[in-house]
Amino acid sequence: MFEKLFRKKSIAKILEDAAKGYGEHGTSLHKTLGLRDLTAFGIAAIIGAGIFSTIGKASADGGPAVIFLFIFTAVACSFAAFAYAEFASMVPVSGSAYTYSYVAFGELVAWIIGWSLIMEYAIGNITVAISWSDYFTGLLSSIRIPALNINGIHLPDWTTMDYLTAYNGHIHADALVNAGKNFANLDEATRIANNAWITAPQIGGFHLVADLPALAIIIFITWLVYRGMKESKNASNAMVIVKLAVILLVLSVGIFYVDTDNWNPFAPNGVSGVLKGVSAVFFAYIGFDAISTTAEECKNPQRDLPRGMMWAIIICTTLYVAIALVLTGIVNYKLLAVGDPLAFVFDQIDMKLMSGIIAVSAVFAMASVLLVFQMGQPRIWMSMSRDGLLPKSFSKIHPKYKTPSFATIVVGFVVAIPSLFMNLTIVTDLCSIGTLFAFVLVCAGVLVLQNKPNIQRGKFRIPYVNAKYIVPLMFIGMLAAAFTWYQQETKAFLFNEQKVYEPVHFITSLDANELTSVKQQIVDDQKKVNVIARNVDAADYLSGLSAAQYEEFMSRSSVDTEKKFEHGWGLFKHKIPMWIFLFICVVIMYYSVTKNLSLIPVLGLISCLYMMCELGISNWIGFGIWLIVGLVVYFLYGYKNSKLAKSTETF
């Protein structure tokens, strides 16, 4: 039983099947892609929601120093890209990390990777569709045509967001208003969400809130991908040209409005503030691996796939760093926690035309990301179907368009329906953790095959640097830094010291009596006895205190300790991923010394695993549940129908 779960495919067999065109599964895919097309696909996948949306929140958390997070993430992705490139050169077929894991680890791990990649491509596209909808509705509302008396096209709020965002926004708005905040002073996102909930039509008390623009763009992109690779390639290349032109325009204009005083302090919230944006910034980079899913449609995959990945990461990192510096130079970093930071910044300096151009280009940029991701998922399902792990219909190739037709339509449904209802933050984090897990296993796969003599190698191999001495030195350096420069944080981590809740979280968790008590404490502290307690904006007041003042205020508050401080198991559970990371680091260090592992894939494994740990325990739990569901599907169908199980070949 155990051996059957980890049965492996040989590279020779995979290449033999590919050469035969997978006979029973119909015609093969068109080979139309060159290096320029692959690089464009990579840029199309990487420059999208990240540069037009999530870069704002990351900059607000980390300040100008967010550029170091972009560089760190790019380096981590580059390590993973080397591993992808070596596998793509060895196994130049569709399937990406799924196929690579089948070779390195065996069937069960390959299935787990294939299942987790749904979180990268399908759930990632849900995220991008939601972001696209935000930009599109913003663009419509900015349209001005005086001759036709059109002063903006405004869709009802309940048709432009998901149910959960509207409901949470309504609850959050109520809590803040009760805490003394004026409704007009609520942040725009909360006000719009609250309005969507209040104005939505109801059926039996159920509020009909759904993101209809997100549904529309998914239908269009699915149709385009269904029609063929040539059409998709041309559309992608055109959209890449548009968004690169706009980004260069933003940089060339914005640089003249940079005030270097806005770069001081450069890292206002320290390392923790910079790392807070790891999910958002990493999400900006996922997609470079989507290039590897097009291997069977490349003219020369062994040469062009590795180059395409690397060029895409280099070009995009340069642009991300430049944009982050310009954004944080034009306005104070604190103002950038908005969904459309590029357009927002030019609004602040009263350049409405630039703001409009950015809004238009963002619509194209997001659409290009959707296009690449929507191409990647069907091709992974196609590979899994060829191996018998999914029904045969998933590997059906359209006789005219030469695309995995059935799989493409299914992906359309899988993305379109949840995009109506799912929350942006949830899907962003789930997408990131699924992708990082795939990156970790691809890097580990290279290490597993490193010293196997009978492996058929491709034209590209990762440059070998022995990790035997470097990794232990890095581990010692990490410990030295932790116990010197970050002694207080390390002590808090090791001894699970209690942590005070953020002001907004604290205020919105209080009942009416507790809220009255906190307001009275604020009035007493300010010695303003003539101020009526209900007019005190508790959230704003507490947010304005220094860290020391806030902790002192909380220690005096009569509110129950459970609502003021996170401690015990409630605090420790968030540290479990980091303990897992540290344990695996020790294991990797041991094997680096004893097995002379290659340094680049080791660094890729460590850095990607670290970013997984920064995503938090709730995402690990969600990902774990997703994998359990996948295992149930595998044992009910894939295990019994595996082609490899029916053959006598061994690896």
XYZ file of C-alpha atoms in Angstrom:
651
model
C 0.000 0.000 0.000
C 2.712 2.483 1.041
C 4.818 1.747 -2.045
C 1.810 2.209 -4.327
C 1.109 5.657 -2.886
C 4.620 6.807 -3.810
C 4.998 5.118 -7.195
C 6.979 7.389 -9.521
C 6.983 8.175 -13.219
C 10.204 8.004 -15.171
C 11.259 10.962 -17.293
C 11.779 8.627 -20.262
C 8.163 7.416 -20.048
C 6.810 10.977 -19.771
C 8.767 12.112 -22.833
C 7.740 9.000 -24.750
C 4.056 9.668 -24.029
C 4.458 13.318 -25.015
C 6.119 12.344 -28.313
C 3.188 10.061 -29.112
C 0.725 12.858 -28.427
C -1.013 10.928 -25.627
C -2.801 8.895 -28.293
C -6.156 8.156 -26.717
C -6.550 11.733 -25.504
C -6.838 13.240 -28.942
C -4.774 15.748 -30.896
C -1.798 17.574 -29.400
C -1.432 21.234 -28.524
C -0.117 23.879 -30.926
C 3.609 24.729 -30.562
C 3.511 28.506 -31.073
C 5.444 30.100 -28.168
C 8.944 31.555 -28.267
C 11.128 33.267 -25.633
C 9.497 36.675 -26.130
C 6.010 35.174 -25.727
C 7.005 33.285 -22.562
C 8.589 36.400 -21.030
C 5.443 38.361 -21.905
C 3.276 35.693 -20.244
C 5.444 35.973 -17.125
C 5.150 39.763 -17.067
C 1.422 39.448 -17.734
C 1.049 37.150 -14.720
C 3.292 39.129 -12.342
C 2.399 42.743 -13.125
C -1.257 42.967 -12.281
C -3.015 43.082 -8.942
C 0.349 43.509 -7.201
C 1.445 46.765 -8.790
C -2.018 48.251 -9.213
C -3.568 47.184 -5.899
C -1.747 45.241 -3.157
C 1.402 47.398 -3.345
C -0.585 50.144 -1.574
C -1.355 48.178 1.591
C 2.184 46.735 1.711
C 3.650 50.255 1.438
C 1.347 51.522 4.184
C 2.591 48.769 6.509
C 6.291 48.886 5.703
C 6.879 52.428 4.457
C 9.500 53.047 1.734
C 11.431 50.033 3.100
C 8.821 47.829 1.414
C 11.291 47.753 -1.493
C 13.399 45.318 0.551
C 10.392 43.003 0.795
C 10.003 43.127 -2.991
C 13.682 42.322 -3.405
C 13.584 39.515 -0.811
C 10.485 38.023 -2.415
C 12.039 38.289 -5.873
C 15.191 36.525 -4.673
C 13.105 33.776 -3.051
C 11.078 33.382 -6.241
C 14.300 33.347 -8.275
C 15.616 30.433 -6.219
C 12.328 28.617 -6.873
C 12.483 29.649 -10.543
C 15.884 27.945 -10.878
C 14.278 24.739 -9.584
C 11.330 25.114 -11.957
C 13.705 25.802 -14.826
C 15.749 22.651 -14.178
C 12.602 20.518 -14.053
C 11.125 22.252 -17.100
C 14.302 21.435 -18.986
C 14.161 17.786 -17.835
C 10.409 17.312 -18.349
C 9.218 19.797 -20.999
C 5.521 18.880 -20.806
C 2.411 20.503 -19.336
C 1.713 20.002 -15.668
C 4.234 22.275 -13.958
C 4.951 21.317 -10.317
C 2.483 18.421 -10.506
C 4.525 16.605 -13.163
C 7.829 17.452 -11.480
C 6.624 16.013 -8.153
C 5.464 12.817 -9.894
C 9.069 12.296 -10.982
C 10.720 13.264 -7.675
C 8.338 12.106 -4.932
C 5.700 9.857 -6.430
C 1.982 9.824 -7.078
C 0.533 10.888 -3.727
C 2.733 13.983 -3.436
C 2.066 14.787 -7.102
C -1.669 14.669 -6.429
C -1.277 16.908 -3.374
C 0.666 19.419 -5.470
C -1.868 19.283 -8.291
C -4.650 19.830 -5.785
C -2.811 22.700 -4.064
C -2.127 24.370 -7.421
C -5.874 24.860 -7.730
C -5.340 27.368 -4.918
C -2.756 29.200 -7.005
C -4.514 29.339 -10.335
C -8.251 29.047 -9.725
C -8.387 30.828 -6.351
C -5.733 33.293 -7.513
C -7.972 34.213 -10.398
C -10.863 34.797 -8.010
C -8.638 37.349 -6.250
C -7.664 39.071 -9.481
C -11.268 39.079 -10.745
C -12.362 40.863 -7.560
C -9.548 43.440 -7.922
C -10.404 43.901 -11.602
C -14.013 44.556 -10.620
C -12.904 47.273 -8.159
C -10.872 49.080 -10.810
C -13.545 48.658 -13.477
C -16.329 50.088 -11.315
C -14.002 52.937 -10.294
C -13.301 53.635 -13.962
C -17.023 53.693 -14.795
C -17.730 56.132 -11.978
C -15.039 58.513 -13.303
C -16.484 58.757 -16.836
C -17.562 62.321 -17.655
C -19.411 63.181 -20.918
C -21.006 66.635 -20.486
C -22.614 66.571 -23.958
C -24.629 63.491 -22.964
C -25.108 64.714 -19.391
C -23.172 61.687 -18.082
C -21.442 62.419 -14.793
C -20.128 58.962 -13.977
C -21.715 55.547 -14.390
C -22.483 54.195 -10.939
C -23.376 50.558 -10.467
C -25.302 49.716 -7.282
C -22.821 48.907 -4.487
C -24.454 45.524 -3.885
C -23.489 44.429 -7.438
C -19.799 45.278 -7.004
C -18.630 43.247 -3.995
C -18.975 39.893 -2.303
C -21.530 39.018 0.383
C -18.986 38.545 3.177
C -17.306 41.934 2.619
C -20.671 43.706 2.699
C -21.781 41.901 5.863
C -18.465 42.449 7.691
C -18.423 46.091 6.585
C -21.902 46.596 8.035
C -20.944 45.014 11.377
C -17.654 46.960 11.489
C -19.407 50.254 10.691
C -21.963 49.711 13.450
C -19.235 48.949 15.988
C -17.196 52.059 15.085
C -20.247 54.338 15.096
C -21.213 52.993 18.517
C -17.629 53.698 19.645
C -18.119 57.378 18.845
C -16.915 57.675 15.248
C -19.017 59.839 12.941
C -20.397 57.871 9.989
C -18.908 60.413 7.566
C -15.461 59.742 9.054
C -15.518 56.017 8.366
C -12.994 54.865 5.784
C -14.391 54.676 2.271
C -14.230 50.873 2.000
C -16.285 50.430 5.197
C -18.867 53.001 4.093
C -19.333 51.384 0.681
C -19.593 47.888 2.185
C -22.127 49.101 4.735
C -24.168 50.807 1.999
C -24.078 47.646 -0.129
C -25.526 45.644 2.763
C -28.233 48.189 3.570
C -29.364 48.815 -0.034
C -29.173 45.210 -1.299
C -32.521 43.619 -2.260
C -33.608 40.864 0.098
C -35.349 37.533 -0.298
C -36.645 36.202 2.981
C -34.136 38.302 4.915
C -31.181 37.156 2.739
C -29.251 40.101 1.264
C -28.523 39.646 -2.454
C -24.931 40.888 -2.697
C -22.786 39.598 -5.590
C -19.817 40.874 -7.624
C -21.299 40.919 -11.141
C -18.389 42.636 -12.981
C -16.063 39.892 -11.686
C -18.397 37.309 -13.178
C -18.458 39.117 -16.531
C -14.662 39.307 -16.936
C -14.220 35.624 -16.058
C -16.746 34.625 -18.721
C -14.911 36.723 -21.332
C -11.421 35.432 -20.408
C -12.634 31.817 -20.352
C -14.020 32.269 -23.864
C -10.710 33.744 -25.050
C -8.638 30.909 -23.534
C -11.038 28.350 -25.002
C -10.523 29.776 -28.497
C -6.795 28.925 -28.619
C -3.207 29.667 -27.603
C -2.544 31.941 -30.582
C -5.449 34.212 -29.647
C -4.440 34.153 -25.979
C -0.821 34.924 -26.858
C -1.755 37.907 -29.034
C -4.137 39.295 -26.412
C -1.541 38.841 -23.659
C 1.232 40.527 -25.653
C -1.012 43.496 -26.455
C -2.059 43.949 -22.822
C 1.557 43.669 -21.631
C 2.613 46.460 -24.013
C -0.197 48.700 -22.718
C 0.583 48.229 -19.032
C 4.368 48.520 -19.436
C 3.852 51.778 -21.328
C 1.637 53.120 -18.537
C 4.060 52.054 -15.771
C 6.942 53.789 -17.573
C 4.712 56.872 -17.941
C 3.918 56.782 -14.203
C 7.628 56.579 -13.364
C 8.715 59.303 -15.787
C 6.021 61.740 -14.560
C 5.944 60.751 -10.887
C 9.695 61.114 -10.337
C 9.347 64.924 -10.667
C 6.870 64.992 -7.748
C 8.948 62.916 -5.332
C 9.618 64.615 -2.004
C 12.527 62.808 -0.327
C 11.230 63.946 3.092
C 8.523 61.298 2.630
C 11.281 58.660 2.721
C 12.173 59.623 6.287
C 11.809 57.447 8.271
C 12.576 54.816 5.647
C 11.365 51.873 7.760
C 8.830 53.475 10.161
C 7.483 50.176 11.479
C 10.748 48.247 11.459
C 11.252 44.746 10.135
C 7.866 43.570 11.422
C 6.110 46.318 9.440
C 7.954 45.369 6.261
C 7.210 41.649 6.713
C 3.535 42.379 7.412
C 3.051 42.793 3.677
C 4.640 39.459 2.754
C 1.350 37.918 1.602
C 0.425 40.897 -0.566
C 3.901 41.222 -2.076
C 4.337 37.515 -2.693
C 0.917 37.489 -4.364
C 2.370 40.048 -6.765
C 4.973 37.494 -7.902
C 2.998 34.318 -8.223
C 2.393 33.369 -11.778
C 5.930 33.177 -13.129
C 5.548 29.411 -12.772
C 2.476 29.556 -15.028
C 5.009 29.762 -17.859
C 5.947 26.135 -17.153
C 2.364 24.959 -17.779
C 2.729 25.989 -21.445
C 5.740 23.696 -22.033
C 3.983 21.594 -24.699
C 3.131 24.737 -26.650
C 6.750 26.023 -26.730
C 8.883 25.767 -29.842
C 12.037 25.124 -27.780
C 10.970 24.549 -24.142
C 14.331 23.332 -22.822
C 16.030 26.559 -23.868
C 13.245 29.148 -23.602
C 11.348 28.162 -20.416
C 14.243 28.872 -18.004
C 15.121 32.127 -19.759
C 11.509 33.287 -19.866
C 11.059 32.782 -16.108
C 14.234 34.645 -15.198
C 13.656 37.585 -17.510
C 10.094 37.989 -16.232
C 11.226 38.110 -12.573
C 14.111 40.530 -13.268
C 11.991 42.975 -15.290
C 9.078 42.914 -12.847
C 11.238 43.333 -9.718
C 12.918 46.391 -11.208
C 9.522 47.929 -11.963
C 8.070 47.051 -8.528
C 10.966 48.680 -6.653
C 10.826 51.799 -8.826
C 7.044 52.153 -8.405
C 7.253 51.655 -4.610
C 9.893 54.398 -4.320
C 7.854 56.816 -6.442
C 4.596 56.132 -4.563
C 6.134 56.571 -1.109
C 8.021 59.631 -2.364
C 4.969 61.470 -3.705
C 2.752 60.979 -0.609
C 3.287 59.835 2.958
C 3.266 56.042 3.225
C 0.380 56.167 5.747
C -2.015 57.316 3.007
C -1.376 54.363 0.696
C -3.675 51.762 2.308
C -6.107 52.021 -0.609
C -7.214 49.595 -3.308
C -5.975 51.739 -6.215
C -2.702 53.333 -4.980
C -1.368 54.493 -8.358
C -4.550 56.344 -9.288
C -4.880 57.637 -5.707
C -1.388 59.158 -5.667
C -1.977 61.189 -8.820
C -5.345 62.300 -7.476
C -3.476 63.688 -4.458
C -1.289 65.887 -6.674
C -4.331 66.910 -8.760
C -3.365 65.103 -11.960
C -6.773 63.717 -12.893
C -5.718 62.795 -16.428
C -2.921 60.536 -15.178
C -5.309 59.010 -12.660
C -7.725 58.170 -15.476
C -4.993 56.683 -17.679
C -3.873 54.466 -14.791
C -7.429 53.309 -14.145
C -7.840 52.287 -17.800
C -4.484 50.488 -17.902
C -5.250 48.670 -14.633
C -8.297 47.123 -16.262
C -6.043 45.716 -19.003
C -3.335 44.690 -16.521
C -5.719 42.701 -14.347
C -7.266 41.073 -17.405
C -3.845 39.855 -18.586
C -3.237 38.157 -15.220
C -6.611 36.467 -15.461
C -5.703 35.281 -18.936
C -2.427 33.620 -17.905
C -3.866 31.969 -14.781
C -6.935 30.807 -16.659
C -4.590 29.137 -19.158
C -2.497 27.435 -16.477
C -5.143 25.564 -14.482
C -6.727 23.568 -17.369
C -3.297 22.368 -18.473
C -2.509 21.026 -15.008
C -5.865 19.227 -14.906
C -5.126 17.928 -18.398
C -1.866 16.383 -17.154
C -3.577 14.834 -14.126
C -6.283 13.396 -16.384
C -3.689 11.882 -18.711
C -2.325 10.015 -15.679
C -5.791 8.727 -14.789
C -6.057 10.783 -11.583
C -8.965 12.809 -13.004
C -11.698 11.728 -15.463
C -10.641 11.386 -19.103
C -12.773 14.359 -20.206
C -10.357 16.773 -18.502
C -7.649 15.862 -21.049
C -9.891 16.239 -24.082
C -8.293 18.529 -26.711
C -10.614 20.588 -28.915
C -10.157 19.388 -32.540
C -10.266 22.929 -33.951
C -8.862 25.211 -31.261
C -6.267 22.727 -29.899
C -7.015 23.642 -26.255
C -8.081 21.479 -23.267
C -11.701 22.468 -23.884
C -13.622 20.693 -21.109
C -11.047 21.587 -18.440
C -11.138 25.231 -19.570
C -14.920 25.408 -19.178
C -14.795 23.763 -15.733
C -12.147 26.268 -14.599
C -14.444 29.040 -15.801
C -17.199 27.793 -13.470
C -14.773 27.141 -10.581
C -13.545 30.742 -10.744
C -16.720 32.573 -11.761
C -19.119 31.306 -9.099
C -16.903 31.911 -6.002
C -15.855 35.338 -7.370
C -19.451 36.440 -6.791
C -19.297 35.733 -3.072
C -15.740 35.250 -1.719
C -13.738 37.751 0.331
C -10.565 39.240 -1.198
C -8.311 38.807 1.861
C -9.272 35.162 2.353
C -8.570 34.138 -1.227
C -5.305 36.142 -1.433
C -3.816 34.332 1.549
C -5.074 30.891 0.462
C -3.667 31.467 -3.007
C -0.279 32.472 -1.574
C 0.035 29.496 0.781
C -0.913 27.004 -1.954
C 1.659 28.504 -4.313
C 4.419 28.588 -1.706
C 3.757 24.951 -0.881
C 4.255 24.085 -4.558
C 7.483 26.121 -4.641
C 8.792 24.340 -1.536
C 8.186 20.896 -3.038
C 9.697 21.809 -6.423
C 12.876 22.987 -4.658
C 12.860 19.826 -2.536
C 12.344 17.747 -5.679
C 15.553 19.098 -7.216
C 17.408 18.146 -4.020
C 15.929 14.625 -4.053
C 17.086 14.055 -7.652
C 20.413 15.848 -7.156
C 22.637 12.786 -6.819
C 20.561 10.159 -8.628
C 22.754 8.806 -11.435
C 20.054 7.438 -13.747
C 18.070 10.669 -14.184
C 17.753 11.998 -17.723
C 18.948 15.613 -17.508
C 17.897 18.577 -19.623
C 19.976 21.362 -21.118
C 19.625 23.578 -18.031
C 20.985 22.676 -14.590
C 21.152 24.804 -11.470
C 24.746 25.976 -10.829
C 26.054 23.783 -8.025
C 27.294 25.437 -4.841
C 27.872 23.141 -1.867
C 25.593 24.104 1.040
C 27.635 22.063 3.552
C 29.275 25.058 5.237
C 27.135 27.990 4.091
C 23.795 26.799 5.530
C 25.145 26.105 9.076
C 26.862 29.519 9.057
C 23.585 31.155 8.010
C 21.737 29.346 10.807
C 24.312 30.491 13.388
C 24.091 34.054 12.046
C 20.299 33.955 12.327
C 20.507 32.851 15.978
C 23.108 35.535 16.752
C 20.881 38.256 15.251
C 17.847 36.968 17.142
C 19.576 37.103 20.514
C 21.315 40.457 19.977
C 19.444 42.877 17.694
C 16.009 41.310 18.246
C 16.445 40.137 21.821
C 13.114 41.489 23.071
C 11.111 39.989 20.192
C 12.934 36.647 20.563
C 12.210 36.544 24.282
C 8.528 37.289 23.667
C 8.418 34.493 21.082
C 10.157 31.871 23.227
C 8.268 32.610 26.432
C 4.913 33.336 24.772
C 4.599 36.742 26.440
C 1.121 38.273 26.238
C 0.439 40.753 23.461
C -1.964 43.696 23.523
C -4.691 43.752 20.866
C -4.719 46.494 18.223
C -6.984 49.491 19.096
C -9.626 48.887 16.412
C -9.817 45.151 17.222
C -10.122 45.992 20.924
C -12.837 48.632 20.496
C -14.990 46.604 18.094
C -14.946 43.593 20.446
C -16.535 45.468 23.385
C -20.161 45.322 24.496
C -22.110 48.494 25.363
C -21.128 48.575 29.065
C -17.429 47.930 28.353
C -17.423 50.603 25.656
C -18.940 53.135 28.071
C -16.226 52.278 30.613
C -13.425 52.822 28.058
C -14.913 56.141 26.913
C -15.159 57.338 30.498
C -11.516 56.374 31.064
C -10.548 58.458 28.024
C -12.545 61.436 29.338
C -10.914 61.094 32.748
C -7.450 60.867 31.226
C -8.018 64.051 29.258
C -9.613 65.752 32.283
C -12.398 67.046 30.047
C -15.337 66.490 32.331
C -17.568 68.632 30.133
C -17.218 66.248 27.172
C -20.142 63.853 26.793
C -18.779 60.317 26.756
C -20.792 59.178 23.766
C -19.081 61.764 21.540
C -15.616 60.368 22.236
C -14.055 58.644 19.201
C -12.385 55.863 21.174
C -10.763 54.151 18.185
C -9.104 57.353 16.945
C -7.919 58.333 20.411
C -6.318 54.967 21.188
C -4.751 54.722 17.734
C -3.058 58.074 18.357
C -1.281 56.907 21.511
C 2.308 55.699 21.465
C 2.899 51.985 22.044
C 3.940 52.617 25.657
C 0.971 54.927 26.351
C -1.452 52.451 24.801
C -0.138 49.528 26.881
C -0.348 51.669 30.038
C -3.937 52.647 29.189
C -4.885 49.009 28.622
C -3.292 47.879 31.881
C -5.528 50.341 33.788
C -8.706 49.487 31.892
C -11.365 47.573 33.816
C -12.290 45.576 30.704
C -11.805 41.813 30.977
C -8.206 40.736 30.328
C -9.288 38.311 27.585
C -10.443 41.235 25.473
C -7.343 43.353 26.117
C -4.499 40.876 25.745
C -3.792 37.882 23.551
C -2.059 35.218 25.654
C -1.749 31.492 26.369
C -2.890 29.086 23.671
C -4.658 31.886 21.788
C -1.268 33.524 21.258
C 0.878 30.381 20.953
C -1.165 28.863 18.107
C -0.078 31.722 15.826
C 3.553 30.719 16.444
C 3.118 27.069 15.409
C 4.080 27.727 11.733
C 7.293 29.417 12.876
C 8.197 26.479 15.129
C 7.605 24.172 12.148
C 9.898 26.383 10.076
C 12.659 26.268 12.700
C 12.411 22.477 12.993
C 12.640 22.027 9.220
C 15.618 24.422 9.127
C 17.465 22.112 11.531
C 16.604 19.095 9.336
C 17.780 20.923 6.201
C 21.012 21.943 7.924
C 21.657 18.296 8.864
C 21.138 17.050 5.292
C 23.139 19.953 3.850
C 26.126 18.807 5.913
C 25.688 15.060 5.394
C 24.488 15.022 1.751
C 26.314 18.056 0.295
C 23.057 19.583 -0.957
C 22.976 22.228 -3.680
C 22.734 25.722 -2.156
C 20.275 27.456 -4.523
C 17.348 25.005 -4.132
C 18.065 24.855 -0.357
C 17.749 28.653 -0.166
C 14.578 28.490 -2.273
C 13.066 25.902 0.051
C 13.962 27.872 3.205
C 12.832 31.280 1.940
C 9.516 30.013 0.536
C 8.817 28.044 3.713
C 9.534 31.172 5.762
C 6.991 33.158 3.744
C 4.465 30.368 4.348
C 5.004 30.799 8.090
C 4.325 34.533 7.844
C 0.821 33.836 6.491
C -0.525 32.793 9.904
C -2.129 29.743 11.480
C -5.638 30.384 10.111
C -4.313 30.042 6.566
C -2.458 26.852 7.495
C -5.686 25.425 8.909
C -7.617 26.416 5.776
C -4.917 24.912 3.579
C -4.894 21.733 5.701
C -8.650 21.337 5.276
C -8.248 21.854 1.529
C -5.586 19.115 1.360
C -7.753 16.700 3.376
C -10.589 17.211 0.891
C -8.081 16.547 -1.897
C -6.921 13.301 -0.293
C -10.535 12.130 -0.045
C -10.970 12.792 -3.781
C -7.707 10.959 -4.546
C -8.609 7.805 -2.608
C -12.137 7.750 -4.013
C -11.051 8.143 -7.644
C -7.376 8.729 -8.456
C -5.859 5.848 -6.512
C -8.031 3.262 -8.294
C -7.805 4.794 -11.777
C -4.115 5.699 -11.878
C -2.477 4.742 -15.177
C 0.782 4.098 -13.366
C -0.950 1.637 -11.049
C -2.103 -0.357 -14.054
C 1.333 -0.542 -15.617
C 4.208 -2.721 -14.517
C 6.849 -0.028 -14.940
C 8.892 0.913 -11.896
C 11.282 3.784 -11.360
